[in-house]
Short mmCIF file of C-alpha atoms and ligand atoms in Angstrom, two decimals:
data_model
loop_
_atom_site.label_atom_id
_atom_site.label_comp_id
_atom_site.label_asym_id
_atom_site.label_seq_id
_atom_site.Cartn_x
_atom_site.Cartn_y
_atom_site.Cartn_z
CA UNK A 1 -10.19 -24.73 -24.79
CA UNK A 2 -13.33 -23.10 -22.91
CA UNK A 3 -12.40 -20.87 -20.43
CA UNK A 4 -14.19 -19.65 -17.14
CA UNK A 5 -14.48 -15.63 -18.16
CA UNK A 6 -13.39 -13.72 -21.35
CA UNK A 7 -13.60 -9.92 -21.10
CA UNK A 8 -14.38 -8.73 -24.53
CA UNK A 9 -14.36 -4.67 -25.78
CA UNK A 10 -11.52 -4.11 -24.05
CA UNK A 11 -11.04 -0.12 -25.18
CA UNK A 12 -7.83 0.06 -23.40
CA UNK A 13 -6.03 -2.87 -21.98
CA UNK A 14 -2.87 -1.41 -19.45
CA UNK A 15 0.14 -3.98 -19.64
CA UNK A 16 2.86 -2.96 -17.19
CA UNK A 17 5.99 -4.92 -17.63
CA UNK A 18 6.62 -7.76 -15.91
CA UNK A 19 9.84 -7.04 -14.49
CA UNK A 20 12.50 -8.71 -12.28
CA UNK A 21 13.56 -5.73 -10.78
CA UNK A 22 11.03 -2.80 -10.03
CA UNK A 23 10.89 -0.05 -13.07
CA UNK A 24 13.85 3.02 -13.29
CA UNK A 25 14.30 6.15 -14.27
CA UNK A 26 13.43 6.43 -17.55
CA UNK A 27 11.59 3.34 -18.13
CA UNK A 28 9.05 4.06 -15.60
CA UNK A 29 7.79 6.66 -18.33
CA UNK A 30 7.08 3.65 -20.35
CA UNK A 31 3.94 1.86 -20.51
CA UNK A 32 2.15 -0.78 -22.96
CA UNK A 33 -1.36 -0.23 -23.70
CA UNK A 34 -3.16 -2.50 -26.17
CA UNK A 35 -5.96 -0.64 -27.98
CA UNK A 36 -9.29 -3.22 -29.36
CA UNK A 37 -7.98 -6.09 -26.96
CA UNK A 38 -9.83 -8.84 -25.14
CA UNK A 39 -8.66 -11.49 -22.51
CA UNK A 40 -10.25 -14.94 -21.27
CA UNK A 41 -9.68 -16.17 -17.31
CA UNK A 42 -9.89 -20.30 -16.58
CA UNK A 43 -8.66 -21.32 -12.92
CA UNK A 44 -7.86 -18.16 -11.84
CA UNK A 45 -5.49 -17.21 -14.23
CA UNK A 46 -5.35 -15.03 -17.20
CA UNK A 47 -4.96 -17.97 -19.97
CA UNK A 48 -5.33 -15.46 -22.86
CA UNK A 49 -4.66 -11.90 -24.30
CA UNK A 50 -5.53 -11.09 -27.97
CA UNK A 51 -7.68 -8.71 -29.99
CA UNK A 52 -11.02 -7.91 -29.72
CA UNK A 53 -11.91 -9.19 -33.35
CA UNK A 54 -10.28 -12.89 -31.88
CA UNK A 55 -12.04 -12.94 -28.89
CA UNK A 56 -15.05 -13.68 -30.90
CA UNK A 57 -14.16 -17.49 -31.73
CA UNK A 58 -13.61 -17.96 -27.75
CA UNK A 59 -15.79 -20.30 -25.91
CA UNK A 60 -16.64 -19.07 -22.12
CA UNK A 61 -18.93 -19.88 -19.71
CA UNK A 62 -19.37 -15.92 -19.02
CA UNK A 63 -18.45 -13.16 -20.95
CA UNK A 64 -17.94 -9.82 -19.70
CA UNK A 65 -18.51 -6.38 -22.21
CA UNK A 66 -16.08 -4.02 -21.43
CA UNK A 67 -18.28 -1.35 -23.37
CA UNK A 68 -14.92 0.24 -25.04
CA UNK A 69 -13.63 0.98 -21.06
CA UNK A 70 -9.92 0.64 -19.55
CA UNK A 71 -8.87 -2.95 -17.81
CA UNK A 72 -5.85 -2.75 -15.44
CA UNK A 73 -4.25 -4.98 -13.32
CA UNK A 74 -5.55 -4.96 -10.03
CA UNK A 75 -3.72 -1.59 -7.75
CA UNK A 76 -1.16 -2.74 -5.21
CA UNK A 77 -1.24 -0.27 -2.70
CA UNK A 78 2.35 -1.08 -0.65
CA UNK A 79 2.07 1.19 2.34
CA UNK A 80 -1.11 1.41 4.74
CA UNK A 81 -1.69 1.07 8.55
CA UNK A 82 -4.81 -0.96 8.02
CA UNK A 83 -5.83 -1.96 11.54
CA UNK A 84 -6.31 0.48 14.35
CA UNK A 85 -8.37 1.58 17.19
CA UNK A 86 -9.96 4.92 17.45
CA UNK A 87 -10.25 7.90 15.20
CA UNK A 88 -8.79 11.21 15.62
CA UNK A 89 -10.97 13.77 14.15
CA UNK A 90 -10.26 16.07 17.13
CA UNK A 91 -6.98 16.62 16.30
CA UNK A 92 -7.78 18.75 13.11
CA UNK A 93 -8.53 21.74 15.26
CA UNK A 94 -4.96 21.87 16.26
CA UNK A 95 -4.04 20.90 12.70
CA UNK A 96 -5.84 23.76 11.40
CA UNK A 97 -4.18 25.84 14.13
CA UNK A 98 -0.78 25.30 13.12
CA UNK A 99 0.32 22.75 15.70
CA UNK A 100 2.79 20.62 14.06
CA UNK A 101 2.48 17.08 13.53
CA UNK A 102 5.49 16.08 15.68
CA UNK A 103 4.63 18.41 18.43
CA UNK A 104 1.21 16.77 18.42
CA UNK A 105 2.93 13.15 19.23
CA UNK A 106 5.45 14.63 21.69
CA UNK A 107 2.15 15.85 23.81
CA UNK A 108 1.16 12.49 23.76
CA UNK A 109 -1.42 12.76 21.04
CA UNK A 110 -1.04 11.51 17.28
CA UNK A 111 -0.10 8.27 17.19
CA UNK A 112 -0.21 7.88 21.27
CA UNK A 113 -3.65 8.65 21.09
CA UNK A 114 -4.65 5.89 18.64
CA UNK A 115 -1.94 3.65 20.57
CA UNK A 116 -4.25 4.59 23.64
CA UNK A 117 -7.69 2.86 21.68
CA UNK A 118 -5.51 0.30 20.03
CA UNK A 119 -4.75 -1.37 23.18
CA UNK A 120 -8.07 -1.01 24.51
CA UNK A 121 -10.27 -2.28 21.86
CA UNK A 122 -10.65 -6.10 21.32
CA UNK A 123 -8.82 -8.13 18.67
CA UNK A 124 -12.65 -8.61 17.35
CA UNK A 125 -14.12 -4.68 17.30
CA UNK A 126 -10.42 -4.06 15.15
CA UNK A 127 -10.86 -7.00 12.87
CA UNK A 128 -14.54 -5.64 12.04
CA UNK A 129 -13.38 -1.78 11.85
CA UNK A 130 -10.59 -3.32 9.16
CA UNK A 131 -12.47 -5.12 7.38
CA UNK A 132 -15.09 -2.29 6.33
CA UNK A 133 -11.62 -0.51 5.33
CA UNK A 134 -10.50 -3.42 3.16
CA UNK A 135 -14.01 -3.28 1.84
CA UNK A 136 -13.10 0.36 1.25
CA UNK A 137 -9.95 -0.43 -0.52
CA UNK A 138 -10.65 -3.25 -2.86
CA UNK A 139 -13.57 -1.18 -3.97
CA UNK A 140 -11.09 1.20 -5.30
CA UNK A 141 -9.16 -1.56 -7.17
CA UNK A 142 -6.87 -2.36 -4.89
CA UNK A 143 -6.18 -6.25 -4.70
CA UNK A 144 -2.85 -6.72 -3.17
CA UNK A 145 -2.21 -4.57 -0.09
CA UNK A 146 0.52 -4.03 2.69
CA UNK A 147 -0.60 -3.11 6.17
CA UNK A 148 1.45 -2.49 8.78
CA UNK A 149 1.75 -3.07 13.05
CA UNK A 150 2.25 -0.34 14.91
CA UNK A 151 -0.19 1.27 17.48
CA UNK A 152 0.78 -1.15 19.67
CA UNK A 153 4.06 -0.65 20.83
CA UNK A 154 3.82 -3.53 23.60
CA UNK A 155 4.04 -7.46 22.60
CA UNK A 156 -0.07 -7.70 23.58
CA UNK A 157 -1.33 -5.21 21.18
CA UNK A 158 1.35 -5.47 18.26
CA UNK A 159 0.79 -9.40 18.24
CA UNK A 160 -3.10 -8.59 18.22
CA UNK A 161 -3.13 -6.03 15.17
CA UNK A 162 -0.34 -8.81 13.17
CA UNK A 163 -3.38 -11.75 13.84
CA UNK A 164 -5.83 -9.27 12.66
CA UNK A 165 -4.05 -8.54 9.60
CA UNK A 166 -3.65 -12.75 9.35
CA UNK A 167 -7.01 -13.35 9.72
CA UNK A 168 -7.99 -10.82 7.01
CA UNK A 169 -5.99 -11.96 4.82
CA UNK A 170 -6.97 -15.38 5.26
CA UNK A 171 -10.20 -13.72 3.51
CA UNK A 172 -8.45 -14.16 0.26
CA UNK A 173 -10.46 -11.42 -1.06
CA UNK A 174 -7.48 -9.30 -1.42
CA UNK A 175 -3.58 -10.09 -0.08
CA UNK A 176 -2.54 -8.53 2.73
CA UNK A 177 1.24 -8.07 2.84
CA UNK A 178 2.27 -7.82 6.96
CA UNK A 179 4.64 -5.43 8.25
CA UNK A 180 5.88 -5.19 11.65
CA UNK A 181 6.29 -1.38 12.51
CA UNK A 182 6.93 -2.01 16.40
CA UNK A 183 9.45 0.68 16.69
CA UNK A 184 6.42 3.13 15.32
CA UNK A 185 6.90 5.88 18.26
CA UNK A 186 7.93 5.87 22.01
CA UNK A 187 5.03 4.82 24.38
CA UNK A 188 4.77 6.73 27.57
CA UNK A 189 5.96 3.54 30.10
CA UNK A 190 9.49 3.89 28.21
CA UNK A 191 9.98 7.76 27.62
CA UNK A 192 13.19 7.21 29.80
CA UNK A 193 14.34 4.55 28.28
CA UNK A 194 14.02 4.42 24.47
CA UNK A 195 17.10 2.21 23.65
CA UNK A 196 15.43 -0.45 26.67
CA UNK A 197 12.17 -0.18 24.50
CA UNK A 198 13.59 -0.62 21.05
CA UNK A 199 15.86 -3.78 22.56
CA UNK A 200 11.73 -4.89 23.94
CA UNK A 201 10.65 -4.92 20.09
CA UNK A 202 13.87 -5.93 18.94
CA UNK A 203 12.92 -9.21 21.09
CA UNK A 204 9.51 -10.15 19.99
CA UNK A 205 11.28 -10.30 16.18
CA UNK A 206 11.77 -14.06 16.51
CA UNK A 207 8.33 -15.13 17.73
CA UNK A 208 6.23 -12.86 15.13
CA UNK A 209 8.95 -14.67 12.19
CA UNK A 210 8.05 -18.24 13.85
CA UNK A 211 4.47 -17.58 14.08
CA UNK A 212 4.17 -15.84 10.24
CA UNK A 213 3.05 -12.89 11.70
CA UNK A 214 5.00 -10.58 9.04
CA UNK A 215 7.39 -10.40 6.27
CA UNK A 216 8.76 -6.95 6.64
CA UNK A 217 9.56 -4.77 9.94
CA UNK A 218 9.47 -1.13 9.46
CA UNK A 219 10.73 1.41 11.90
CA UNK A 220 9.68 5.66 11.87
CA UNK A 221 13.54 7.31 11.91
CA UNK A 222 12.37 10.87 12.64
CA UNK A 223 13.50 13.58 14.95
CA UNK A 224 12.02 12.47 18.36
CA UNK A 225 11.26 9.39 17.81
CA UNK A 226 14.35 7.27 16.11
CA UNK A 227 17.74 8.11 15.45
CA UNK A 228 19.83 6.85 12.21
CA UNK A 229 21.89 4.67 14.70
CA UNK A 230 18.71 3.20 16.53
CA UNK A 231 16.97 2.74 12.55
CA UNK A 232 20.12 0.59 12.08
CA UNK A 233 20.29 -1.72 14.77
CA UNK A 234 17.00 -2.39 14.68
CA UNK A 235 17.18 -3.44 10.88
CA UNK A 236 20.27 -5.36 11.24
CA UNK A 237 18.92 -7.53 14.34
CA UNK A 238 15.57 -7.55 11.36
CA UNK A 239 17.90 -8.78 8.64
CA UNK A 240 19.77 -11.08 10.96
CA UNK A 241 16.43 -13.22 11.51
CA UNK A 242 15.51 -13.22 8.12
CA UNK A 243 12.51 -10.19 7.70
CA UNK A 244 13.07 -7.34 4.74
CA UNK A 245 13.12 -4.28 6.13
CA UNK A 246 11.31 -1.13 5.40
CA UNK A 247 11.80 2.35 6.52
CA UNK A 248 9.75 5.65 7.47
CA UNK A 249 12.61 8.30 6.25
CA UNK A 250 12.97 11.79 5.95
CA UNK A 251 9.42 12.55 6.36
CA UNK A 252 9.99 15.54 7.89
CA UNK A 253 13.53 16.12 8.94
CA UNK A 254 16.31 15.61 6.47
CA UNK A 255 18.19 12.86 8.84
CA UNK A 256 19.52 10.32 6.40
CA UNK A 257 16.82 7.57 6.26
CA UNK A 258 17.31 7.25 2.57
CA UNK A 259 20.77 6.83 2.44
CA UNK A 260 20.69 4.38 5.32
CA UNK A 261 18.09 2.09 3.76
CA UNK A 262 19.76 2.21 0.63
CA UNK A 263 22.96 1.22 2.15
CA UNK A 264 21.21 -1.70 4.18
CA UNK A 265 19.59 -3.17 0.81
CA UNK A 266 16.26 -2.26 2.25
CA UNK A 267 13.01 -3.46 -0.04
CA UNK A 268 11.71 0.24 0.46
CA UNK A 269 12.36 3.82 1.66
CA UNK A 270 9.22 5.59 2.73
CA UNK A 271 7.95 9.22 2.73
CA UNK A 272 11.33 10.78 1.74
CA UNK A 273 9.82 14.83 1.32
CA UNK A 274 12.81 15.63 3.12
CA UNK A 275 15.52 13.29 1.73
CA UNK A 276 18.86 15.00 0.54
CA UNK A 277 20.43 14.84 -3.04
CA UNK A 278 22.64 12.20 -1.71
CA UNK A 279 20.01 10.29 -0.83
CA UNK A 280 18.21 10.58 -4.02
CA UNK A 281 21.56 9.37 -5.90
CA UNK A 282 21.43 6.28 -3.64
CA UNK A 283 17.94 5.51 -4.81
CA UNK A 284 19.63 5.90 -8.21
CA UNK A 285 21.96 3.62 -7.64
CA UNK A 286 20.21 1.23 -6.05
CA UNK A 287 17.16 -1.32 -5.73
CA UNK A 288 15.36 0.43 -2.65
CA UNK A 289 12.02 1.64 -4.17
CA UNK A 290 10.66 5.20 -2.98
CA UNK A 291 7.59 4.52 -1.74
CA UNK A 292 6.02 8.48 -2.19
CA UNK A 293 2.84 9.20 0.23
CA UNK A 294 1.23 12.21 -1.63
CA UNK A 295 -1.87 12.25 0.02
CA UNK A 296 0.04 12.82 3.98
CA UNK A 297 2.04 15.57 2.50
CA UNK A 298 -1.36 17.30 1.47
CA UNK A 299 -3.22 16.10 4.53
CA UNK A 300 -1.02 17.10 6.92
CA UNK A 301 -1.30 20.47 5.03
CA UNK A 302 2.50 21.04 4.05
CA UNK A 303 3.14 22.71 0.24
CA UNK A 304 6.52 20.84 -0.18
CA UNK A 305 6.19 17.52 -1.56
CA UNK A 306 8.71 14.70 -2.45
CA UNK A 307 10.59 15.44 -5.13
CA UNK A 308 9.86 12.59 -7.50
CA UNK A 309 10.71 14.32 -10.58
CA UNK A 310 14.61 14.09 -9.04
CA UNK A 311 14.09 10.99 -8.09
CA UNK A 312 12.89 9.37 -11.19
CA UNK A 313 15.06 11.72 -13.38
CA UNK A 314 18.22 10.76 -11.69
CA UNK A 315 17.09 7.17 -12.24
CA UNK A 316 15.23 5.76 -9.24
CA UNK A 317 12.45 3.40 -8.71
CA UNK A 318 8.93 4.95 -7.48
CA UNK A 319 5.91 3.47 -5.96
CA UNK A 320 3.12 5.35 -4.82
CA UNK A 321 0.83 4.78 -1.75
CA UNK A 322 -2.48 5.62 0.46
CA UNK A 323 -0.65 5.34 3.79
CA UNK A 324 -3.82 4.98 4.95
CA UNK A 325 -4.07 5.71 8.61
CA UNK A 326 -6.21 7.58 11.62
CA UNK A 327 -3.62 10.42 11.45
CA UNK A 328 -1.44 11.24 9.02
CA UNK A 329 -3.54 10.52 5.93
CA UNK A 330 -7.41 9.20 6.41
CA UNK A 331 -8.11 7.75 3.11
CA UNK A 332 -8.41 4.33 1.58
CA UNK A 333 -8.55 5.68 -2.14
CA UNK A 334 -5.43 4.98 -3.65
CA UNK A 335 -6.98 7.06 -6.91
CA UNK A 336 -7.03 9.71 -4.84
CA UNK A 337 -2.78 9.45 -4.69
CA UNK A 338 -2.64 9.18 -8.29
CA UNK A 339 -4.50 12.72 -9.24
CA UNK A 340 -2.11 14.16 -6.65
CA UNK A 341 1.01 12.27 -8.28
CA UNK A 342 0.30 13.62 -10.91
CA UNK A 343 -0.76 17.24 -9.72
CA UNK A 344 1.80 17.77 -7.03
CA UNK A 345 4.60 15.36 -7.60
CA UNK A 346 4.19 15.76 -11.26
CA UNK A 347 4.62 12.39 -12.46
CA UNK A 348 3.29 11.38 -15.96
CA UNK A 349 -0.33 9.20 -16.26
CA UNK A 350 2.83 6.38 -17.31
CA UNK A 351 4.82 6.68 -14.73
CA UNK A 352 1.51 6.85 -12.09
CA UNK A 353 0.33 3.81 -13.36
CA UNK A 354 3.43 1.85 -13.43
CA UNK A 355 3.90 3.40 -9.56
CA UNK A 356 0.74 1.74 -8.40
CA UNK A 357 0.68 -1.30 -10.06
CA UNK A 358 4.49 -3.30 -10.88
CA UNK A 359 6.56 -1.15 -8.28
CA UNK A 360 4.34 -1.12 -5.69
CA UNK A 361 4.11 -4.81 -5.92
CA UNK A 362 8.42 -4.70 -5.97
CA UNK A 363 8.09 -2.43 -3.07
CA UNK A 364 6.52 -5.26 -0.95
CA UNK A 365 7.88 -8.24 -2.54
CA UNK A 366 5.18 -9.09 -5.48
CA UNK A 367 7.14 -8.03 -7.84
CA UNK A 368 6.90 -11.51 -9.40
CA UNK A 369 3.13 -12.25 -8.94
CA UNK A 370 1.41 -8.63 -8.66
CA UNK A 371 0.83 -5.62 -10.89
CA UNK A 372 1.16 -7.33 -14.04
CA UNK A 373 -1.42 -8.91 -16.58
CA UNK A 374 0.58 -11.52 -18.70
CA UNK A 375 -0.44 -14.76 -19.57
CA UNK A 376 -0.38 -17.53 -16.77
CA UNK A 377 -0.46 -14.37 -14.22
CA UNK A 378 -3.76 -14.54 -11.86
CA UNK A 379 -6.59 -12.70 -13.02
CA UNK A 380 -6.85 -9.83 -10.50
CA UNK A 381 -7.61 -6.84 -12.38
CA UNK A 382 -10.33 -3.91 -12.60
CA UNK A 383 -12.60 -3.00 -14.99
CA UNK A 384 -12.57 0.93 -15.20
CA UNK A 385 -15.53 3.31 -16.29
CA UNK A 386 -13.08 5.59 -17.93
CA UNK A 387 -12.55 6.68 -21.78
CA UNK A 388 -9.04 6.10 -21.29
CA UNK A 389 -5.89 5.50 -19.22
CA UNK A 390 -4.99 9.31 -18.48
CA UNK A 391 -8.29 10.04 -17.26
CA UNK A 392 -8.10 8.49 -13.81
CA UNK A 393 -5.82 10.95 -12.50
CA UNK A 394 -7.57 13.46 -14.18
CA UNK A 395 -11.06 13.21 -12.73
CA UNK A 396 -9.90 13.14 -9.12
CA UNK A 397 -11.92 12.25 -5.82
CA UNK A 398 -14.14 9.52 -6.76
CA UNK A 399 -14.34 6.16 -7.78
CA UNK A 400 -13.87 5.15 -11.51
CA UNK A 401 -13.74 1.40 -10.56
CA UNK A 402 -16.90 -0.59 -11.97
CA UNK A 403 -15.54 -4.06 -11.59
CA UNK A 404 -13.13 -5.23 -9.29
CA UNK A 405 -11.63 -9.24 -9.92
CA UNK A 406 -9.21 -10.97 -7.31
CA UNK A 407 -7.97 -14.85 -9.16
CA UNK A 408 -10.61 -14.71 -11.59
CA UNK A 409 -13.87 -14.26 -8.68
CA UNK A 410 -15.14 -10.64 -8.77
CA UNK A 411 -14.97 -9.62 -5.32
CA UNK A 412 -16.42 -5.74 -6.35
CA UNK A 413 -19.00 -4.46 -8.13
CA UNK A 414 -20.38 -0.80 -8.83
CA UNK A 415 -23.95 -0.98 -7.27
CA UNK A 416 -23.78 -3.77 -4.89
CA UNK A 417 -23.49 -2.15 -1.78
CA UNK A 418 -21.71 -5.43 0.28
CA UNK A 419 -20.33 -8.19 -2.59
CA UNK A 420 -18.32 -10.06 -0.10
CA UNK A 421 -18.45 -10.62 3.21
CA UNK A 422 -15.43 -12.20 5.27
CA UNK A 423 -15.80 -15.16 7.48
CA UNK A 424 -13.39 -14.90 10.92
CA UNK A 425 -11.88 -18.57 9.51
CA UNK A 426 -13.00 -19.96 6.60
CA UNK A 427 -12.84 -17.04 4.18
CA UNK A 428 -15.61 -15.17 1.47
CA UNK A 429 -18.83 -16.14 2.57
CA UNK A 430 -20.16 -14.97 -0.01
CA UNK A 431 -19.46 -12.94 -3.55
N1 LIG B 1 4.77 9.00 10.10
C1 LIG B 1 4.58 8.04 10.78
N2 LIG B 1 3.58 7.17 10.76
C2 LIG B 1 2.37 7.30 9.99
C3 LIG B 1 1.34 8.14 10.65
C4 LIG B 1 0.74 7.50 11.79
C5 LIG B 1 -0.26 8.33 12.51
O1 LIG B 1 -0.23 9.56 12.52
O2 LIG B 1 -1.11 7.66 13.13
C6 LIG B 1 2.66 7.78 8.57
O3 LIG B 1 3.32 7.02 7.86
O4 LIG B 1 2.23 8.86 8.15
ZN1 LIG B 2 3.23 5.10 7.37
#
């Protein structure tokens, strides 16, 4: 057979397992690396994994050295509020002051503020700002992504970022996993009425599942914003139409968001710095993955992070995540959140890796089709300038991707400033 691309010299080649269910406990510590390896790509797919020595007998129309280097699967980064207006760079004065995050919101800044430029900006000036972001994140080896609604909080502006997320994903340079997060905060036109303005986003669920718009709703259960009771209804009218629901829990206030998407058989539990033991033992006991967000926990400037030791000692199933956002955490380098996995949630280089590549794709409902390298799986992976697995989180704060490949096309290389470009409809102009 001659195939489209073999990648020969293959130092280290990272094999997470391809799993039904995303990776527990114990078994998240595990993690197959072949050593001397090669693999060869025809239609998109990965047709063929062997050893190096092997590789020489394959026929290829181009062949790829991987100069002794890592390959991985390509990073699935499950947890990022991609499209937004605005910045917020003024708010780190009163960050740096000691204002806390929630007080921020509750004078009408944080996530008002952006809400405030999200409306205001057009569905084209938020598609371009996005799209340098995706740029952003694919050239950190991210090729399957979630990005979430949510600085809308009125039908208008949460339908416009959903289309925007559409249309990028349309791009098929990376896939873009939708989330609705109406329920994000409390707009200003509904401070007296939060239950009427929950009920208003509660209402727009069945037009954004006829029109595609997302697979997953997500709501922010947090003192001040939504209650346990309000979380609930809101993902039982979700379930009830069909979406998988997600959660933002415990982020800051122990108030049983972990528990309660455990007990509603949500896909994933997000944040969770403050969740209780009980909560961790539902993780335990259940298939809600944690999705941990250590770079907000160190950009909002706190000391205590999640505890994912617990979590994955007791037997629980964690992801790891940018969160990128305008707020909260401002980065799109999801190697970044590995060096501080491993730093300050003090997860192994085996469990990191397994966190960003086969749970995160569970966590968003890829577990079948992302984070894995297997024969017959597609060919998005990265090509790593790296001596070896551990290093990435070692070396911290810059980019060890060289090479990034979405079904077989490389979409990212080191050195060429702008590989791709997205057309509004039709997809990659060019690679
Ligand atoms: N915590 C709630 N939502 C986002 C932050 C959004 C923002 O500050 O703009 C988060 O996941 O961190
Ligand atoms: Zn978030």
């Amino acid at each position: 057979m001659s195939f489209d691309t073999v990648i020969r010299n293959i130092g280290q080649l990272i094999l997470p397992a391809l799993s039904e269910q995303p990776l527990k406990g114990e078994r998240m510590g595990q993690l197959e690396v072949k050593e001397g390896a090669a693999l060869a790509i025809a239609e998109g797919e990965i047709k063929w994994i062997g050893s190096n020595e092997e590789a020489g007998a394959i026929d290829a129309q181009e062949v790829l050295d991987a100069k002794g280097k890592v390959v991985s699967p390509g990073l699935v980064d499950p947890h990022t509020h991609l499209v937004f207006g605005g910045s917020r760079e003024e708010e780190m004065a009163l960050k740096q002051a000691g204002v806390p995050y929630l007080d921020i919101l509750k004078q009408g800044g944080g996530i008002l503020s952006t809400v405030r430029s999200t409306r205001s900006e057009s569905e084209e000036a938020l598609f371009e700002k996005a799209k340098r972001s995706v740029e952003r994140i694919l050239s950190y080896g991210v090729t399957t992504m979630e990005a979430k609604s949510g600085y809308g909080l009125n039908k208008e502006t949460e339908l416009k970022q959903l289309r925007v997320v559409k249309r990028l994903n349309q791009s098929g340079v990376l896939d873009i996993v939708p989330t609705f997060l109406g329920p994000h905060a409390i707009p200003p036109e509904s401070k007296a009425d939060p239950e009427a303005f929950l009920q208003e986003m509660i209402d727009l669920l069945p037009e954004i599942k006829q029109e595609q718009l997302a697979e997953f709703t997500d709501i922010f259960c947090e003192t001040g914003v939504f209650t346990i009771e309000q979380s609930r209804k809101f993902m039982e009218a979700s379930h009830k139409l069909g979406f998988q629901t997600k959660i933002h829990a415990d982020e800051i206030d122990p108030l049983g968001g972990t528990e309660l998407a455990c007990e509603t058989g949500s896909i994933s539990a997000d944040h969770l710095v403050a969740a209780s033991d009980e909560g961790i033992k539902a993780l335990a006991t259940s298939d809600t993955v944690a999705v941990l967000l250590p770079g907000t926990t160190f950009y909002l400037g706190k000391d205590t992070y999640a505890n994912a030791r617990a979590m994955i000692d007791s037997g629980a199933s964690v992801a790891l995540a940018t969160d990128f956002n305008p707020g909260s955490c401002v980065t799109e380098n999801l190697q970044l959140i590995m060096s501080l996995a491993a730093l300050k949630l003090k997860m192994t280089p085996e469990e990191i890796w397994n966190a960003v590549t086969v749970n995160s794709a569970h966590a968003i409902g890829r577990g079948k089709t992302a984070g894995t390298l297997k024969t017959g799986s597609q060919a998005d992976l990265v090509l790593w300038d790296v001596p070896n697995y551990k290093y990435i989180p070692y070396h911290y704060g810059v980019n060890h991707a060289s090479l990034v490949m979405k079904a077989g096309q490389i979409v990212w290389k080191r050195g060429e400033s702008r590989v791709f470009s997205v057309s509004q409809t039709t997809g990659i102009d060019t690679i």
